[in-house]
Structure formats: C-alpha cells, structure tokens
Short mmCIF file of N, CA and C in Angstrom, two decimals:
data_model
loop_
_atom_site.label_atom_id
_atom_site.label_comp_id
_atom_site.label_asym_id
_atom_site.label_seq_id
_atom_site.Cartn_x
_atom_site.Cartn_y
_atom_site.Cartn_z
N MET A 1 -4.29 55.77 40.37
CA MET A 1 -2.95 55.62 39.86
C MET A 1 -2.00 55.08 40.92
N ASP A 2 -2.15 55.53 42.17
CA ASP A 2 -1.28 55.06 43.24
C ASP A 2 -1.42 53.57 43.47
N ALA A 3 -2.63 53.05 43.37
CA ALA A 3 -2.87 51.62 43.59
C ALA A 3 -2.13 50.79 42.55
N ARG A 4 -2.06 51.28 41.32
CA ARG A 4 -1.36 50.55 40.27
C ARG A 4 0.15 50.51 40.55
N PHE A 5 0.71 51.63 40.98
CA PHE A 5 2.14 51.67 41.32
C PHE A 5 2.42 50.78 42.53
N GLU A 6 1.52 50.80 43.49
CA GLU A 6 1.67 49.96 44.68
C GLU A 6 1.67 48.48 44.29
N GLU A 7 0.73 48.10 43.42
CA GLU A 7 0.65 46.72 42.94
C GLU A 7 1.92 46.35 42.17
N SER A 8 2.39 47.24 41.31
CA SER A 8 3.62 46.98 40.56
C SER A 8 4.81 46.83 41.50
N GLY A 9 4.85 47.62 42.56
CA GLY A 9 5.92 47.50 43.55
C GLY A 9 5.90 46.15 44.23
N ARG A 10 4.70 45.70 44.62
CA ARG A 10 4.57 44.36 45.23
C ARG A 10 5.01 43.28 44.25
N GLN A 11 4.58 43.43 43.00
CA GLN A 11 4.97 42.45 41.99
C GLN A 11 6.48 42.44 41.77
N PHE A 12 7.10 43.61 41.80
CA PHE A 12 8.55 43.68 41.61
C PHE A 12 9.28 42.95 42.74
N VAL A 13 8.82 43.15 43.96
CA VAL A 13 9.44 42.45 45.10
C VAL A 13 9.25 40.94 44.95
N LYS A 14 8.05 40.51 44.61
CA LYS A 14 7.79 39.08 44.41
C LYS A 14 8.66 38.53 43.28
N PHE A 15 8.73 39.29 42.17
CA PHE A 15 9.54 38.88 41.02
C PHE A 15 11.00 38.71 41.45
N SER A 16 11.50 39.61 42.28
CA SER A 16 12.88 39.53 42.78
C SER A 16 13.08 38.31 43.67
N VAL A 17 12.10 38.00 44.50
CA VAL A 17 12.17 36.80 45.35
C VAL A 17 12.20 35.55 44.48
N VAL A 18 11.32 35.51 43.48
CA VAL A 18 11.29 34.36 42.56
C VAL A 18 12.64 34.24 41.85
N GLY A 19 13.21 35.36 41.44
CA GLY A 19 14.52 35.33 40.79
C GLY A 19 15.61 34.78 41.69
N THR A 20 15.53 35.12 42.97
CA THR A 20 16.50 34.59 43.94
C THR A 20 16.33 33.08 44.07
N VAL A 21 15.10 32.63 44.18
CA VAL A 21 14.83 31.18 44.23
C VAL A 21 15.35 30.51 42.96
N GLY A 22 15.10 31.16 41.81
CA GLY A 22 15.56 30.62 40.53
C GLY A 22 17.08 30.50 40.47
N THR A 23 17.77 31.46 41.05
CA THR A 23 19.23 31.40 41.09
C THR A 23 19.70 30.21 41.91
N VAL A 24 19.05 29.97 43.03
CA VAL A 24 19.39 28.80 43.86
C VAL A 24 19.10 27.51 43.09
N VAL A 25 17.96 27.44 42.42
CA VAL A 25 17.62 26.27 41.60
C VAL A 25 18.68 26.06 40.53
N ASN A 26 19.04 27.13 39.83
CA ASN A 26 20.04 27.06 38.77
C ASN A 26 21.35 26.48 39.30
N LEU A 27 21.84 27.04 40.40
CA LEU A 27 23.11 26.58 40.95
C LEU A 27 23.02 25.15 41.47
N ALA A 28 21.89 24.78 42.06
CA ALA A 28 21.71 23.42 42.58
C ALA A 28 21.69 22.41 41.43
N VAL A 29 21.00 22.73 40.35
CA VAL A 29 20.96 21.82 39.20
C VAL A 29 22.35 21.70 38.58
N LEU A 30 23.03 22.82 38.43
CA LEU A 30 24.38 22.81 37.87
C LEU A 30 25.30 21.93 38.72
N LYS A 31 25.33 22.18 40.01
CA LYS A 31 26.21 21.44 40.91
C LYS A 31 25.83 19.95 40.95
N SER A 32 24.53 19.66 41.02
CA SER A 32 24.07 18.26 41.07
C SER A 32 24.42 17.51 39.80
N THR A 33 24.24 18.15 38.66
CA THR A 33 24.56 17.51 37.38
C THR A 33 26.05 17.20 37.29
N LEU A 34 26.86 18.17 37.67
CA LEU A 34 28.31 17.96 37.61
C LEU A 34 28.76 16.92 38.64
N PHE A 35 28.13 16.91 39.81
CA PHE A 35 28.44 15.92 40.84
C PHE A 35 28.10 14.52 40.34
N ALA A 36 26.89 14.37 39.78
CA ALA A 36 26.45 13.06 39.27
C ALA A 36 27.37 12.60 38.14
N TRP A 37 27.69 13.49 37.22
CA TRP A 37 28.57 13.13 36.12
C TRP A 37 29.93 12.67 36.66
N GLY A 38 30.45 13.40 37.62
CA GLY A 38 31.75 13.06 38.20
C GLY A 38 31.76 11.69 38.84
N HIS A 39 30.66 11.30 39.47
CA HIS A 39 30.60 10.00 40.13
C HIS A 39 30.27 8.86 39.18
N LEU A 40 29.55 9.15 38.11
CA LEU A 40 29.15 8.10 37.17
C LEU A 40 30.15 7.91 36.03
N VAL A 41 30.75 8.99 35.56
CA VAL A 41 31.58 8.93 34.36
C VAL A 41 33.02 9.34 34.62
N GLY A 42 33.22 10.31 35.46
CA GLY A 42 34.56 10.85 35.70
C GLY A 42 34.51 12.36 35.66
N ASP A 43 35.66 12.97 35.77
CA ASP A 43 35.72 14.44 35.78
C ASP A 43 35.01 15.02 34.56
N PRO A 44 34.08 15.96 34.78
CA PRO A 44 33.37 16.56 33.65
C PRO A 44 34.29 17.45 32.81
N THR A 45 34.13 17.35 31.51
CA THR A 45 34.86 18.21 30.59
C THR A 45 34.15 19.56 30.50
N PHE A 46 34.77 20.51 29.83
CA PHE A 46 34.15 21.83 29.64
C PHE A 46 32.83 21.68 28.88
N GLY A 47 32.78 20.76 27.92
CA GLY A 47 31.53 20.53 27.18
C GLY A 47 30.41 20.06 28.09
N VAL A 48 30.73 19.22 29.05
CA VAL A 48 29.74 18.76 30.02
C VAL A 48 29.31 19.93 30.91
N GLU A 49 30.25 20.77 31.28
CA GLU A 49 29.91 21.95 32.09
C GLU A 49 28.97 22.88 31.34
N ILE A 50 29.22 23.07 30.05
CA ILE A 50 28.33 23.91 29.22
C ILE A 50 26.94 23.28 29.16
N PHE A 51 26.86 21.97 28.95
CA PHE A 51 25.57 21.27 28.93
C PHE A 51 24.86 21.44 30.27
N ALA A 52 25.58 21.24 31.36
CA ALA A 52 24.99 21.35 32.70
C ALA A 52 24.49 22.77 32.95
N SER A 53 25.23 23.75 32.48
CA SER A 53 24.82 25.14 32.63
C SER A 53 23.54 25.43 31.86
N GLY A 54 23.45 24.92 30.64
CA GLY A 54 22.23 25.09 29.84
C GLY A 54 21.04 24.39 30.46
N LEU A 55 21.25 23.19 30.96
CA LEU A 55 20.19 22.45 31.64
C LEU A 55 19.71 23.22 32.87
N ALA A 56 20.65 23.73 33.65
CA ALA A 56 20.31 24.49 34.85
C ALA A 56 19.51 25.74 34.49
N PHE A 57 19.90 26.43 33.43
CA PHE A 57 19.17 27.61 32.97
C PHE A 57 17.74 27.25 32.62
N CYS A 58 17.55 26.18 31.84
CA CYS A 58 16.20 25.78 31.41
C CYS A 58 15.32 25.39 32.59
N ILE A 59 15.85 24.64 33.52
CA ILE A 59 15.05 24.24 34.69
C ILE A 59 14.71 25.45 35.55
N ALA A 60 15.66 26.36 35.70
CA ALA A 60 15.39 27.59 36.47
C ALA A 60 14.33 28.44 35.78
N VAL A 61 14.35 28.50 34.44
CA VAL A 61 13.33 29.26 33.70
C VAL A 61 11.94 28.67 33.95
N VAL A 62 11.82 27.35 33.88
CA VAL A 62 10.52 26.71 34.14
C VAL A 62 10.08 27.00 35.57
N ASN A 63 10.97 26.86 36.53
CA ASN A 63 10.67 27.17 37.93
C ASN A 63 10.18 28.61 38.07
N ASN A 64 10.93 29.54 37.49
CA ASN A 64 10.58 30.95 37.60
C ASN A 64 9.25 31.26 36.91
N TYR A 65 9.03 30.63 35.77
CA TYR A 65 7.76 30.85 35.07
C TYR A 65 6.58 30.41 35.94
N LEU A 66 6.67 29.22 36.48
CA LEU A 66 5.56 28.70 37.29
C LEU A 66 5.31 29.57 38.52
N LEU A 67 6.37 29.95 39.22
CA LEU A 67 6.20 30.80 40.41
C LEU A 67 5.68 32.19 40.06
N ASN A 68 6.21 32.77 38.98
CA ASN A 68 5.74 34.09 38.59
C ASN A 68 4.30 34.05 38.09
N ARG A 69 3.94 33.04 37.36
CA ARG A 69 2.56 32.91 36.86
C ARG A 69 1.59 32.78 38.03
N TRP A 70 1.95 31.93 39.00
CA TRP A 70 1.03 31.63 40.10
C TRP A 70 1.06 32.71 41.18
N TRP A 71 2.25 33.16 41.58
CA TRP A 71 2.38 34.02 42.76
C TRP A 71 2.55 35.50 42.41
N THR A 72 3.47 35.82 41.52
CA THR A 72 3.79 37.23 41.24
C THR A 72 2.67 37.93 40.48
N PHE A 73 2.25 37.33 39.37
CA PHE A 73 1.28 38.00 38.49
C PHE A 73 -0.12 37.40 38.54
N ARG A 74 -0.26 36.24 39.17
CA ARG A 74 -1.56 35.55 39.25
C ARG A 74 -2.24 35.50 37.88
N ALA A 75 -1.45 35.08 36.90
CA ALA A 75 -1.89 35.10 35.50
C ALA A 75 -2.89 33.99 35.21
N THR A 76 -3.80 34.28 34.31
CA THR A 76 -4.83 33.31 33.93
C THR A 76 -4.87 33.08 32.42
N GLY A 77 -3.99 33.72 31.68
CA GLY A 77 -3.98 33.58 30.22
C GLY A 77 -3.47 32.21 29.80
N SER A 78 -3.28 32.06 28.50
CA SER A 78 -2.81 30.81 27.91
C SER A 78 -1.47 30.40 28.52
N PHE A 79 -1.44 29.22 29.12
CA PHE A 79 -0.23 28.70 29.75
C PHE A 79 0.92 28.63 28.74
N THR A 80 0.64 28.05 27.58
CA THR A 80 1.68 27.85 26.57
C THR A 80 2.18 29.17 26.00
N THR A 81 1.27 30.05 25.63
CA THR A 81 1.66 31.35 25.07
C THR A 81 2.48 32.14 26.06
N GLN A 82 2.02 32.19 27.30
CA GLN A 82 2.76 32.93 28.32
C GLN A 82 4.13 32.30 28.57
N PHE A 83 4.20 30.98 28.56
CA PHE A 83 5.50 30.34 28.77
C PHE A 83 6.47 30.67 27.63
N LEU A 84 5.99 30.59 26.39
CA LEU A 84 6.87 30.90 25.26
C LEU A 84 7.37 32.33 25.33
N LYS A 85 6.49 33.26 25.68
CA LYS A 85 6.91 34.65 25.84
C LYS A 85 7.93 34.78 26.98
N PHE A 86 7.65 34.12 28.09
CA PHE A 86 8.56 34.16 29.24
C PHE A 86 9.93 33.60 28.86
N PHE A 87 9.94 32.51 28.11
CA PHE A 87 11.21 31.90 27.69
C PHE A 87 11.99 32.84 26.78
N ILE A 88 11.30 33.51 25.86
CA ILE A 88 11.96 34.47 24.97
C ILE A 88 12.56 35.61 25.79
N VAL A 89 11.79 36.14 26.73
CA VAL A 89 12.30 37.23 27.59
C VAL A 89 13.50 36.73 28.39
N SER A 90 13.43 35.51 28.90
CA SER A 90 14.54 34.95 29.68
C SER A 90 15.80 34.83 28.83
N CYS A 91 15.66 34.40 27.59
CA CYS A 91 16.82 34.30 26.70
C CYS A 91 17.40 35.68 26.38
N CYS A 92 16.54 36.65 26.15
CA CYS A 92 17.01 38.03 25.93
C CYS A 92 17.70 38.55 27.19
N GLY A 93 17.12 38.25 28.34
CA GLY A 93 17.74 38.64 29.61
C GLY A 93 19.10 38.00 29.80
N LEU A 94 19.22 36.74 29.39
CA LEU A 94 20.51 36.05 29.47
C LEU A 94 21.54 36.76 28.59
N ALA A 95 21.15 37.13 27.38
CA ALA A 95 22.07 37.84 26.47
C ALA A 95 22.49 39.18 27.07
N LEU A 96 21.54 39.92 27.62
CA LEU A 96 21.87 41.21 28.26
C LEU A 96 22.76 41.00 29.48
N ASN A 97 22.50 39.93 30.23
CA ASN A 97 23.33 39.62 31.39
C ASN A 97 24.77 39.34 30.96
N GLU A 98 24.92 38.57 29.91
CA GLU A 98 26.27 38.25 29.42
C GLU A 98 26.99 39.52 28.96
N LEU A 99 26.27 40.42 28.30
CA LEU A 99 26.86 41.69 27.85
C LEU A 99 27.30 42.53 29.05
N ALA A 100 26.44 42.65 30.04
CA ALA A 100 26.79 43.42 31.24
C ALA A 100 27.96 42.77 31.98
N PHE A 101 27.93 41.43 32.09
CA PHE A 101 29.03 40.72 32.75
C PHE A 101 30.35 40.98 32.02
N TRP A 102 30.30 40.91 30.69
CA TRP A 102 31.49 41.18 29.89
C TRP A 102 32.03 42.58 30.17
N LEU A 103 31.13 43.55 30.27
CA LEU A 103 31.54 44.93 30.55
C LEU A 103 32.20 45.03 31.92
N PHE A 104 31.52 44.50 32.95
CA PHE A 104 32.05 44.62 34.31
C PHE A 104 33.32 43.80 34.51
N ARG A 105 33.32 42.57 34.04
CA ARG A 105 34.45 41.67 34.27
C ARG A 105 35.55 41.88 33.25
N GLY A 106 35.18 41.87 31.97
CA GLY A 106 36.16 41.92 30.90
C GLY A 106 36.77 43.29 30.67
N ARG A 107 35.98 44.32 30.83
CA ARG A 107 36.46 45.67 30.55
C ARG A 107 36.89 46.43 31.81
N LEU A 108 36.11 46.30 32.87
CA LEU A 108 36.39 47.05 34.09
C LEU A 108 37.17 46.25 35.13
N ASP A 109 37.36 44.93 34.85
CA ASP A 109 38.14 44.04 35.71
C ASP A 109 37.63 44.00 37.15
N ILE A 110 36.30 43.97 37.28
CA ILE A 110 35.67 43.84 38.60
C ILE A 110 35.61 42.35 38.95
N ASP A 111 35.69 42.03 40.22
CA ASP A 111 35.62 40.64 40.70
C ASP A 111 34.49 39.88 40.01
N VAL A 112 34.72 38.60 39.76
CA VAL A 112 33.77 37.79 38.98
C VAL A 112 32.38 37.73 39.63
N LEU A 113 32.32 37.50 40.93
CA LEU A 113 31.01 37.42 41.59
C LEU A 113 30.34 38.78 41.68
N VAL A 114 31.12 39.82 41.92
CA VAL A 114 30.56 41.18 41.94
C VAL A 114 30.05 41.53 40.55
N SER A 115 30.81 41.17 39.52
CA SER A 115 30.38 41.43 38.14
C SER A 115 29.06 40.74 37.83
N GLN A 116 28.94 39.49 38.25
CA GLN A 116 27.68 38.77 38.01
C GLN A 116 26.53 39.41 38.77
N GLY A 117 26.78 39.79 40.02
CA GLY A 117 25.74 40.46 40.81
C GLY A 117 25.30 41.76 40.18
N LEU A 118 26.25 42.56 39.71
CA LEU A 118 25.92 43.82 39.04
C LEU A 118 25.14 43.57 37.75
N ALA A 119 25.54 42.55 37.01
CA ALA A 119 24.84 42.22 35.77
C ALA A 119 23.39 41.82 36.06
N ILE A 120 23.19 41.02 37.09
CA ILE A 120 21.83 40.62 37.47
C ILE A 120 21.00 41.85 37.82
N LEU A 121 21.57 42.75 38.60
CA LEU A 121 20.85 43.97 38.99
C LEU A 121 20.52 44.85 37.78
N CYS A 122 21.41 44.88 36.80
CA CYS A 122 21.16 45.67 35.60
C CYS A 122 20.02 45.11 34.76
N VAL A 123 19.93 43.79 34.69
CA VAL A 123 18.95 43.14 33.82
C VAL A 123 17.60 42.95 34.51
N LEU A 124 17.57 42.96 35.82
CA LEU A 124 16.33 42.74 36.57
C LEU A 124 15.18 43.64 36.12
N PRO A 125 15.36 44.95 36.00
CA PRO A 125 14.22 45.79 35.57
C PRO A 125 13.70 45.41 34.18
N PHE A 126 14.61 45.11 33.25
CA PHE A 126 14.19 44.67 31.92
C PHE A 126 13.32 43.42 32.01
N ASN A 127 13.81 42.41 32.72
CA ASN A 127 13.06 41.16 32.85
C ASN A 127 11.69 41.39 33.48
N PHE A 128 11.65 42.19 34.53
CA PHE A 128 10.38 42.44 35.21
C PHE A 128 9.38 43.14 34.29
N PHE A 129 9.78 44.26 33.74
CA PHE A 129 8.82 45.06 32.97
C PHE A 129 8.38 44.38 31.68
N VAL A 130 9.29 43.70 30.99
CA VAL A 130 8.88 43.02 29.76
C VAL A 130 7.97 41.85 30.08
N ASN A 131 8.25 41.12 31.14
CA ASN A 131 7.35 40.03 31.53
C ASN A 131 6.00 40.57 32.00
N LYS A 132 6.01 41.64 32.77
CA LYS A 132 4.75 42.23 33.26
C LYS A 132 3.90 42.74 32.10
N LEU A 133 4.54 43.44 31.16
CA LEU A 133 3.80 44.11 30.10
C LEU A 133 3.57 43.26 28.86
N TRP A 134 4.30 42.14 28.74
CA TRP A 134 4.14 41.31 27.54
C TRP A 134 3.79 39.86 27.90
N SER A 135 4.66 39.18 28.62
CA SER A 135 4.44 37.76 28.91
C SER A 135 3.16 37.51 29.69
N PHE A 136 2.94 38.29 30.74
CA PHE A 136 1.81 38.06 31.64
C PHE A 136 0.72 39.12 31.51
N ARG A 137 0.73 39.87 30.43
CA ARG A 137 -0.28 40.91 30.23
C ARG A 137 -1.67 40.27 30.14
N GLU A 138 -2.55 40.79 30.93
CA GLU A 138 -3.94 40.32 30.92
C GLU A 138 -4.78 41.37 30.19
N ASP A 139 -5.32 41.02 29.05
CA ASP A 139 -6.18 41.94 28.31
C ASP A 139 -7.58 41.88 28.89
N HIS A 140 -8.07 43.03 29.32
CA HIS A 140 -9.40 43.09 29.92
C HIS A 140 -10.34 43.82 29.00
#
C-alpha cells in the first residue's frame, strides 16, 4: 500500500510541474497571438482577446496531455480515448476554476492574481485525481 501512495505522490508532483509548464505555454500563446494581431491588424478587440484565450487554453491542454501521458502517468492506452477524457476533465477543471475565481475575486475581493492562484490550487487535486483514475487509468 505504501508503494502505491509513494507512486501517487510522485505523479502528483510531476502533474504539478506539467501544469506549471502548461501555464507558461498558455500565457506565451496568449501574449504571442495578441502581439501578432496587434502588429498585423491593429489593437486587438475584446473578441480577439477571447479567441486568443481559447486558443491558448487548447494548446496548453494538448501540451499538458502529451507531457502527462508520456512523463507523469507513462500511459499506454488508446491515445484518442485518453485525450478526449483529458480534454473533458480540462474543461470541467476550467469551469471549476472560473467558479473558484469568481468566489475569491468577485465575492471576497481578493487581488486578481492571488484569486487566480488560489483557484488553481483548489482545482489541482480534482484535475489530478480524475485524470489519474479516469483519463489515464490502465486496466490490468
């Protein structure tokens, strides 16, 4: 039993590292898209910002899926099935993140970056355990 908890602990740390990398990817894609739009077309509108945010989310999800499949969970199951499950979990995690952010920022009036950080920390266990037990579950 201890070995399983130890392995889950290692996976949780790896999952957290991948999430940090994914956050950097997300922000880089968002900033790059808005920078390119600004130089090619002009100042981005809010609609363009929403599009860039969605694009950044999708690219970060693909990045996180690949890293978690290869490094965190060393998964060997169906690539497509696992990706679809991972994407569903990511979208649910996004919804939970928005709810937590709304609570911290909108209701408790906590600083915007602190609110986002707290929201990420709140949703992290959900994302990890659902991905471990559903998306990347290996049936033996």
